[in-house]
mmCIF file of C-alpha atoms and ligand atoms in Angstrom:
data_model
loop_
_atom_site.group_PDB
_atom_site.id
_atom_site.type_symbol
_atom_site.label_atom_id
_atom_site.label_comp_id
_atom_site.label_asym_id
_atom_site.label_seq_id
_atom_site.Cartn_x
_atom_site.Cartn_y
_atom_site.Cartn_z
ATOM 1 C CA UNK G 1 0.000 0.000 0.000
ATOM 2 C CA UNK G 2 1.295 3.464 -0.881
ATOM 3 C CA UNK G 3 1.037 4.766 2.716
ATOM 4 C CA UNK G 4 3.426 1.996 3.848
ATOM 5 C CA UNK G 5 6.095 3.602 1.668
ATOM 6 C CA UNK G 6 4.940 7.230 1.673
ATOM 7 C CA UNK G 7 3.169 7.694 5.028
ATOM 8 C CA UNK G 8 2.099 11.233 4.123
ATOM 9 C CA UNK G 9 -0.663 9.564 2.090
ATOM 10 C CA UNK G 10 -2.192 8.436 5.389
ATOM 11 C CA UNK G 11 -2.056 11.862 7.030
ATOM 12 C CA UNK G 12 -5.503 13.450 7.457
ATOM 13 C CA UNK G 13 -6.329 16.694 9.251
ATOM 14 C CA UNK G 14 -9.982 17.287 10.114
ATOM 15 C CA UNK G 15 -11.873 20.390 11.210
ATOM 16 C CA UNK G 16 -15.633 20.645 11.806
ATOM 17 C CA UNK G 17 -16.292 21.248 8.091
ATOM 18 C CA UNK G 18 -13.111 20.181 6.296
ATOM 19 C CA UNK G 19 -10.882 17.242 5.587
ATOM 20 C CA UNK G 20 -7.328 18.012 4.444
ATOM 21 C CA UNK G 21 -5.207 15.280 2.881
ATOM 22 C CA UNK G 22 -2.489 14.586 0.336
ATOM 23 C CA UNK G 23 -4.456 14.157 -2.890
ATOM 24 C CA UNK G 24 -4.592 11.015 -4.966
ATOM 25 C CA UNK G 25 -4.691 11.536 -8.733
ATOM 26 C CA UNK G 26 -8.501 11.859 -8.744
ATOM 27 C CA UNK G 27 -8.511 14.574 -6.068
ATOM 28 C CA UNK G 28 -5.650 16.294 -7.871
ATOM 29 C CA UNK G 29 -7.788 16.412 -11.020
ATOM 30 C CA UNK G 30 -10.584 18.026 -8.994
ATOM 31 C CA UNK G 31 -8.131 20.599 -7.673
ATOM 32 C CA UNK G 32 -7.072 21.459 -11.231
ATOM 33 C CA UNK G 33 -10.787 21.898 -12.107
ATOM 34 C CA UNK G 34 -11.155 24.364 -9.211
ATOM 35 C CA UNK G 35 -8.180 26.403 -10.445
ATOM 36 C CA UNK G 36 -9.498 26.482 -14.012
ATOM 37 C CA UNK G 37 -12.922 27.683 -12.803
ATOM 38 C CA UNK G 38 -11.175 30.671 -11.188
ATOM 39 C CA UNK G 39 -9.646 31.438 -7.835
ATOM 40 C CA UNK G 40 -9.439 35.222 -7.882
ATOM 41 C CA UNK G 41 -10.634 38.356 -9.614
ATOM 42 C CA UNK G 42 -8.643 38.445 -12.889
ATOM 43 C CA UNK G 43 -8.017 42.161 -12.266
ATOM 44 C CA UNK G 44 -5.676 41.321 -9.379
ATOM 45 C CA UNK G 45 -2.774 38.873 -9.092
ATOM 46 C CA UNK G 46 -2.354 37.494 -5.547
ATOM 47 C CA UNK G 47 0.618 35.227 -6.322
ATOM 48 C CA UNK G 48 4.294 36.105 -6.781
ATOM 49 C CA UNK G 49 4.476 33.688 -9.722
ATOM 50 C CA UNK G 50 1.588 34.869 -11.879
ATOM 51 C CA UNK G 51 0.609 31.297 -12.786
ATOM 52 C CA UNK G 52 -3.136 32.026 -12.983
ATOM 53 C CA UNK G 53 -2.556 34.578 -15.771
ATOM 54 C CA UNK G 54 -1.839 31.666 -18.153
ATOM 55 C CA UNK G 55 -4.406 30.061 -20.512
ATOM 56 C CA UNK G 56 -6.773 27.587 -18.774
ATOM 57 C CA UNK G 57 -5.077 24.376 -19.971
ATOM 58 C CA UNK G 58 -1.752 25.660 -18.724
ATOM 59 C CA UNK G 59 -3.252 26.667 -15.357
ATOM 60 C CA UNK G 60 -4.532 23.112 -14.883
ATOM 61 C CA UNK G 61 -1.187 21.571 -15.864
ATOM 62 C CA UNK G 62 0.717 23.879 -13.554
ATOM 63 C CA UNK G 63 -1.463 22.797 -10.599
ATOM 64 C CA UNK G 64 -0.662 19.152 -11.349
ATOM 65 C CA UNK G 65 3.038 19.675 -12.003
ATOM 66 C CA UNK G 66 3.505 21.912 -8.967
ATOM 67 C CA UNK G 67 1.941 19.245 -6.727
ATOM 68 C CA UNK G 68 3.973 16.413 -8.255
ATOM 69 C CA UNK G 69 7.059 18.613 -7.887
ATOM 70 C CA UNK G 70 6.503 18.966 -4.126
ATOM 71 C CA UNK G 71 6.381 15.176 -3.732
ATOM 72 C CA UNK G 72 9.456 14.608 -5.865
ATOM 73 C CA UNK G 73 11.529 17.275 -4.117
ATOM 74 C CA UNK G 74 10.610 16.254 -0.551
ATOM 75 C CA UNK G 75 13.520 16.020 1.882
ATOM 76 C CA UNK G 76 13.410 16.164 5.698
ATOM 77 C CA UNK G 77 15.536 19.332 5.484
ATOM 78 C CA UNK G 78 13.218 21.002 2.936
ATOM 79 C CA UNK G 79 9.626 19.894 2.617
ATOM 80 C CA UNK G 80 6.335 21.203 1.321
ATOM 81 C CA UNK G 81 3.118 19.458 2.331
ATOM 82 C CA UNK G 82 0.447 20.406 -0.179
ATOM 83 C CA UNK G 83 -2.987 19.281 0.983
ATOM 84 C CA UNK G 84 -6.345 19.451 -0.725
ATOM 85 C CA UNK G 85 -9.268 20.808 1.292
ATOM 86 C CA UNK G 86 -12.447 18.781 0.935
ATOM 87 C CA UNK G 87 -15.838 20.187 1.999
ATOM 88 C CA UNK G 88 -19.338 19.072 1.142
ATOM 89 C CA UNK G 89 -17.813 16.000 -0.561
ATOM 90 C CA UNK G 90 -15.653 17.883 -3.059
ATOM 91 C CA UNK G 91 -12.271 19.537 -3.369
ATOM 92 C CA UNK G 92 -12.625 23.291 -2.771
ATOM 93 C CA UNK G 93 -8.983 24.391 -2.699
ATOM 94 C CA UNK G 94 -5.547 23.725 -1.322
ATOM 95 C CA UNK G 95 -3.557 24.522 1.787
ATOM 96 C CA UNK G 96 0.154 23.990 1.996
ATOM 97 C CA UNK G 97 2.603 24.137 4.858
ATOM 98 C CA UNK G 98 6.317 24.072 4.167
ATOM 99 C CA UNK G 99 9.660 24.473 5.889
ATOM 100 C CA UNK G 100 13.398 24.462 5.477
ATOM 101 C CA UNK G 101 15.661 23.135 8.225
ATOM 102 C CA UNK G 102 12.578 22.587 10.373
ATOM 103 C CA UNK G 103 14.505 20.415 12.845
ATOM 104 C CA UNK G 104 16.587 23.458 13.780
ATOM 105 C CA UNK G 105 14.371 26.478 13.055
ATOM 106 C CA UNK G 106 11.000 24.981 14.036
ATOM 107 C CA UNK G 107 9.359 27.435 11.650
ATOM 108 C CA UNK G 108 6.767 26.807 8.920
ATOM 109 C CA UNK G 109 5.312 28.918 6.132
ATOM 110 C CA UNK G 110 1.831 28.460 4.723
ATOM 111 C CA UNK G 111 0.037 29.243 1.487
ATOM 112 C CA UNK G 112 -3.478 28.580 0.217
ATOM 113 C CA UNK G 113 -6.171 29.219 -2.345
ATOM 114 C CA UNK G 114 -9.849 28.375 -2.676
ATOM 115 C CA UNK G 115 -12.291 28.298 -5.579
ATOM 116 C CA UNK G 116 -14.123 31.622 -5.715
ATOM 117 C CA UNK G 117 -17.461 29.962 -4.898
ATOM 118 C CA UNK G 118 -16.084 28.884 -1.519
ATOM 119 C CA UNK G 119 -14.339 32.093 -0.520
ATOM 120 C CA UNK G 120 -15.651 34.348 2.231
ATOM 121 C CA UNK G 121 -17.361 31.496 4.090
ATOM 122 C CA UNK G 122 -14.743 30.888 6.750
ATOM 123 C CA UNK G 123 -13.105 27.936 4.968
ATOM 124 C CA UNK G 124 -9.801 29.794 4.499
ATOM 125 C CA UNK G 125 -9.593 30.428 8.235
ATOM 126 C CA UNK G 126 -10.509 26.834 8.984
ATOM 127 C CA UNK G 127 -7.885 25.306 6.711
ATOM 128 C CA UNK G 128 -5.136 27.615 7.980
ATOM 129 C CA UNK G 129 -6.115 26.731 11.570
ATOM 130 C CA UNK G 130 -5.905 23.061 10.569
ATOM 131 C CA UNK G 131 -2.285 23.217 9.414
ATOM 132 C CA UNK G 132 -1.338 25.426 12.371
ATOM 133 C CA UNK G 133 -2.566 22.638 14.639
ATOM 134 C CA UNK G 134 -0.480 20.168 12.631
ATOM 135 C CA UNK G 135 2.584 22.417 12.888
ATOM 136 C CA UNK G 136 2.361 23.581 16.514
ATOM 137 C CA UNK G 137 0.672 20.637 18.236
ATOM 138 C CA UNK G 138 1.839 17.855 15.906
ATOM 139 C CA UNK G 139 5.363 18.938 14.927
ATOM 140 C CA UNK G 140 6.217 21.209 17.868
ATOM 141 C CA UNK G 141 6.779 24.297 15.724
ATOM 142 C CA UNK G 142 7.769 27.580 17.369
ATOM 143 C CA UNK G 143 6.732 29.935 14.557
ATOM 144 C CA UNK G 144 4.463 30.075 11.527
ATOM 145 C CA UNK G 145 4.703 32.784 8.896
ATOM 146 C CA UNK G 146 2.417 33.982 6.131
ATOM 147 C CA UNK G 147 2.780 36.543 3.399
ATOM 148 C CA UNK G 148 0.280 38.219 1.094
ATOM 149 C CA UNK G 149 0.173 41.323 -1.055
ATOM 150 C CA UNK G 150 -0.961 44.476 0.711
ATOM 151 C CA UNK G 151 -4.284 44.499 -1.182
ATOM 152 C CA UNK G 152 -5.168 40.940 -0.106
ATOM 153 C CA UNK G 153 -7.526 41.799 2.728
ATOM 154 C CA UNK G 154 -8.976 38.289 3.046
ATOM 155 C CA UNK G 155 -5.581 36.663 3.603
ATOM 156 C CA UNK G 156 -4.504 39.409 6.006
ATOM 157 C CA UNK G 157 -7.755 39.097 7.964
ATOM 158 C CA UNK G 158 -7.382 35.304 8.220
ATOM 159 C CA UNK G 159 -3.888 35.775 9.659
ATOM 160 C CA UNK G 160 -4.939 38.428 12.152
ATOM 161 C CA UNK G 161 -7.911 36.344 13.340
ATOM 162 C CA UNK G 162 -5.535 33.480 14.065
ATOM 163 C CA UNK G 163 -3.186 35.651 16.134
ATOM 164 C CA UNK G 164 -0.410 36.582 13.656
ATOM 165 C CA UNK G 165 1.357 39.901 14.091
ATOM 166 C CA UNK G 166 2.966 42.112 11.440
ATOM 167 C CA UNK G 167 6.500 41.074 10.548
ATOM 168 C CA UNK G 168 7.603 43.619 7.946
ATOM 169 C CA UNK G 169 7.206 43.810 4.204
ATOM 170 C CA UNK G 170 8.778 42.359 1.083
ATOM 171 C CA UNK G 171 8.771 43.663 -2.495
ATOM 172 C CA UNK G 172 8.342 41.630 -5.675
ATOM 173 C CA UNK G 173 7.851 42.150 -9.379
ATOM 174 C CA UNK G 174 4.319 41.081 -10.341
ATOM 175 C CA UNK G 175 2.951 41.637 -13.849
ATOM 176 C CA UNK G 176 6.051 43.727 -14.492
ATOM 177 C CA UNK G 177 5.518 46.246 -11.697
ATOM 178 C CA UNK G 178 6.562 46.424 -8.025
ATOM 179 C CA UNK G 179 4.186 44.832 -5.514
ATOM 180 C CA UNK G 180 4.486 45.141 -1.738
ATOM 181 C CA UNK G 181 3.574 42.169 0.402
ATOM 182 C CA UNK G 182 2.917 42.097 4.136
ATOM 183 C CA UNK G 183 4.719 39.432 6.117
ATOM 184 C CA UNK G 184 3.029 38.032 9.212
ATOM 185 C CA UNK G 185 4.326 35.893 12.048
ATOM 186 C CA UNK G 186 2.664 33.731 14.672
ATOM 187 C CA UNK G 187 4.551 32.371 17.646
ATOM 188 C CA UNK G 188 3.573 29.464 19.837
ATOM 189 C CA UNK G 189 2.027 31.648 22.546
ATOM 190 C CA UNK G 190 -0.013 33.575 19.966
ATOM 191 C CA UNK G 191 -1.251 30.335 18.435
ATOM 192 C CA UNK G 192 -2.256 28.948 21.827
ATOM 193 C CA UNK G 193 -4.114 32.158 22.711
ATOM 194 C CA UNK G 194 -6.069 32.342 19.435
ATOM 195 C CA UNK G 195 -6.685 28.599 19.049
ATOM 196 C CA UNK G 196 -10.450 28.120 18.871
ATOM 197 C CA UNK G 197 -11.245 25.332 16.431
ATOM 198 C CA UNK G 198 -11.583 21.603 17.048
ATOM 199 C CA UNK G 199 -8.875 20.026 14.841
ATOM 200 C CA UNK G 200 -7.812 16.374 14.741
ATOM 201 C CA UNK G 201 -4.671 15.021 13.097
ATOM 202 C CA UNK G 202 -4.597 11.373 12.045
ATOM 203 C CA UNK G 203 -1.668 9.281 10.793
ATOM 204 C CA UNK G 204 1.105 11.668 11.859
ATOM 205 C CA UNK G 205 3.393 9.324 13.789
ATOM 206 C CA UNK G 206 4.891 7.432 10.801
ATOM 207 C CA UNK G 207 5.413 10.762 8.976
ATOM 208 C CA UNK G 208 7.574 12.383 11.660
ATOM 209 C CA UNK G 209 10.964 11.342 10.202
ATOM 210 C CA UNK G 210 9.920 12.843 6.850
ATOM 211 C CA UNK G 211 9.368 16.195 8.574
ATOM 212 C CA UNK G 212 12.831 15.979 10.109
ATOM 213 C CA UNK G 213 11.352 15.618 13.599
HETATM 214 C C1 COA L 1 -7.150 34.077 0.930
HETATM 215 C C2 COA L 1 -8.213 32.986 1.033
HETATM 216 C C3 COA L 1 -7.546 31.615 1.093
HETATM 217 C C4 COA L 1 -9.004 33.230 2.344
HETATM 218 O O1 COA L 1 -10.026 32.263 2.444
HETATM 219 P P1 COA L 1 -11.549 32.680 2.734
HETATM 220 O O2 COA L 1 -12.326 31.440 2.922
HETATM 221 O O3 COA L 1 -11.984 33.613 1.675
HETATM 222 O O4 COA L 1 -11.384 33.455 4.124
HETATM 223 P P2 COA L 1 -12.407 33.477 5.352
HETATM 224 O O5 COA L 1 -13.813 33.515 4.834
HETATM 225 O O6 COA L 1 -12.054 32.403 6.294
HETATM 226 O O7 COA L 1 -12.008 34.845 6.042
HETATM 227 C C5 COA L 1 -11.829 36.010 5.262
HETATM 228 C C6 COA L 1 -11.892 37.215 6.173
HETATM 229 O O8 COA L 1 -11.466 38.340 5.435
HETATM 230 C C7 COA L 1 -12.497 39.296 5.404
HETATM 231 N N1 COA L 1 -12.429 39.950 4.106
HETATM 232 C C8 COA L 1 -12.550 39.389 2.889
HETATM 233 N N2 COA L 1 -12.441 40.319 1.947
HETATM 234 C C9 COA L 1 -12.219 41.482 2.596
HETATM 235 C C10 COA L 1 -12.044 42.819 2.175
HETATM 236 N N3 COA L 1 -12.028 43.130 0.881
HETATM 237 N N4 COA L 1 -11.819 43.764 3.120
HETATM 238 C C11 COA L 1 -11.811 43.442 4.437
HETATM 239 N N5 COA L 1 -12.002 42.179 4.907
HETATM 240 C C12 COA L 1 -12.197 41.234 3.972
HETATM 241 C C13 COA L 1 -13.762 38.509 5.609
HETATM 242 O O9 COA L 1 -14.811 39.334 6.079
HETATM 243 C C14 COA L 1 -13.295 37.497 6.643
HETATM 244 O O10 COA L 1 -13.182 38.073 7.922
HETATM 245 P P3 COA L 1 -14.298 37.851 9.055
HETATM 246 O O11 COA L 1 -14.387 36.379 9.320
HETATM 247 O O12 COA L 1 -13.802 38.625 10.212
HETATM 248 O O13 COA L 1 -15.577 38.390 8.484
HETATM 249 C C15 COA L 1 -9.206 33.022 -0.154
HETATM 250 O O14 COA L 1 -9.912 34.235 -0.129
HETATM 251 C C16 COA L 1 -8.530 32.849 -1.499
HETATM 252 O O15 COA L 1 -8.342 31.738 -1.947
HETATM 253 N N6 COA L 1 -8.212 33.965 -2.197
HETATM 254 C C17 COA L 1 -7.628 33.883 -3.536
HETATM 255 C C18 COA L 1 -6.223 33.310 -3.540
HETATM 256 C C19 COA L 1 -5.333 34.000 -2.547
HETATM 257 O O16 COA L 1 -5.353 35.217 -2.399
HETATM 258 N N7 COA L 1 -4.530 33.192 -1.848
HETATM 259 C C20 COA L 1 -3.578 33.700 -0.893
HETATM 260 C C21 COA L 1 -2.400 34.224 -1.574
HETATM 261 S S1 COA L 1 -1.251 34.826 -0.398
#
């Protein structure tokens, strides 16, 4: 069985409304469908790599190849866990949590997107809270960071609700012009104080060596 050899396939994080797991090929196809249907207002570009500006077929392929790339590149010293979020029986988006030198730094970054039909209904907050539970309670992280462009109010609001504090800015080139992003940071005490959601993590134990823990 695949989870005997790649235990991450048996890792499941559950919140009251969501299940987050490493996708099989069928779920990955659903995720590509979500991206093709649209994940943001085309007038704005919320990602540093403007991958959603590409034609639809290319957007779908880049979802698949990016996910496969995370699996192929996985090392305990540099990992990226890309999960699909499932609600109401279907894939609605993705939440990733990633780290470099986690064994030493105990710090994770997160990133996420949802299909537009599922935005603004609290799912983004719920899936971020899910991976924070995995990181802080499951992997004994000390910090989690997030970053979003200054006009991304939804992402910023999700972070603030979950206890993150401002951690400076960064500048990127997006669509050929400068874009300022806000960095946010959550420490263990902040996570514990803001923690409100019931989250369960299943199948973590055999994965720990893969996370460098
Ligand atoms: C960012 C994202 C994952 C957040 O998920 P979500 O399900 O929409 O977020 P939630 O519904 O949990 O929470 C959003 C919060 O932002 C608030 N919000 C949303 N748009 C806002 C706006 N324009 N101004 C102020 N607040 C806003 C909502 O009111 C809500 O806060 P509340 O619970 O206090 O009312 C989702 O919107 C998304 O996929 N966006 C497109 C892709 C993207 O930007 N990804 C992140 C790149 S860094």
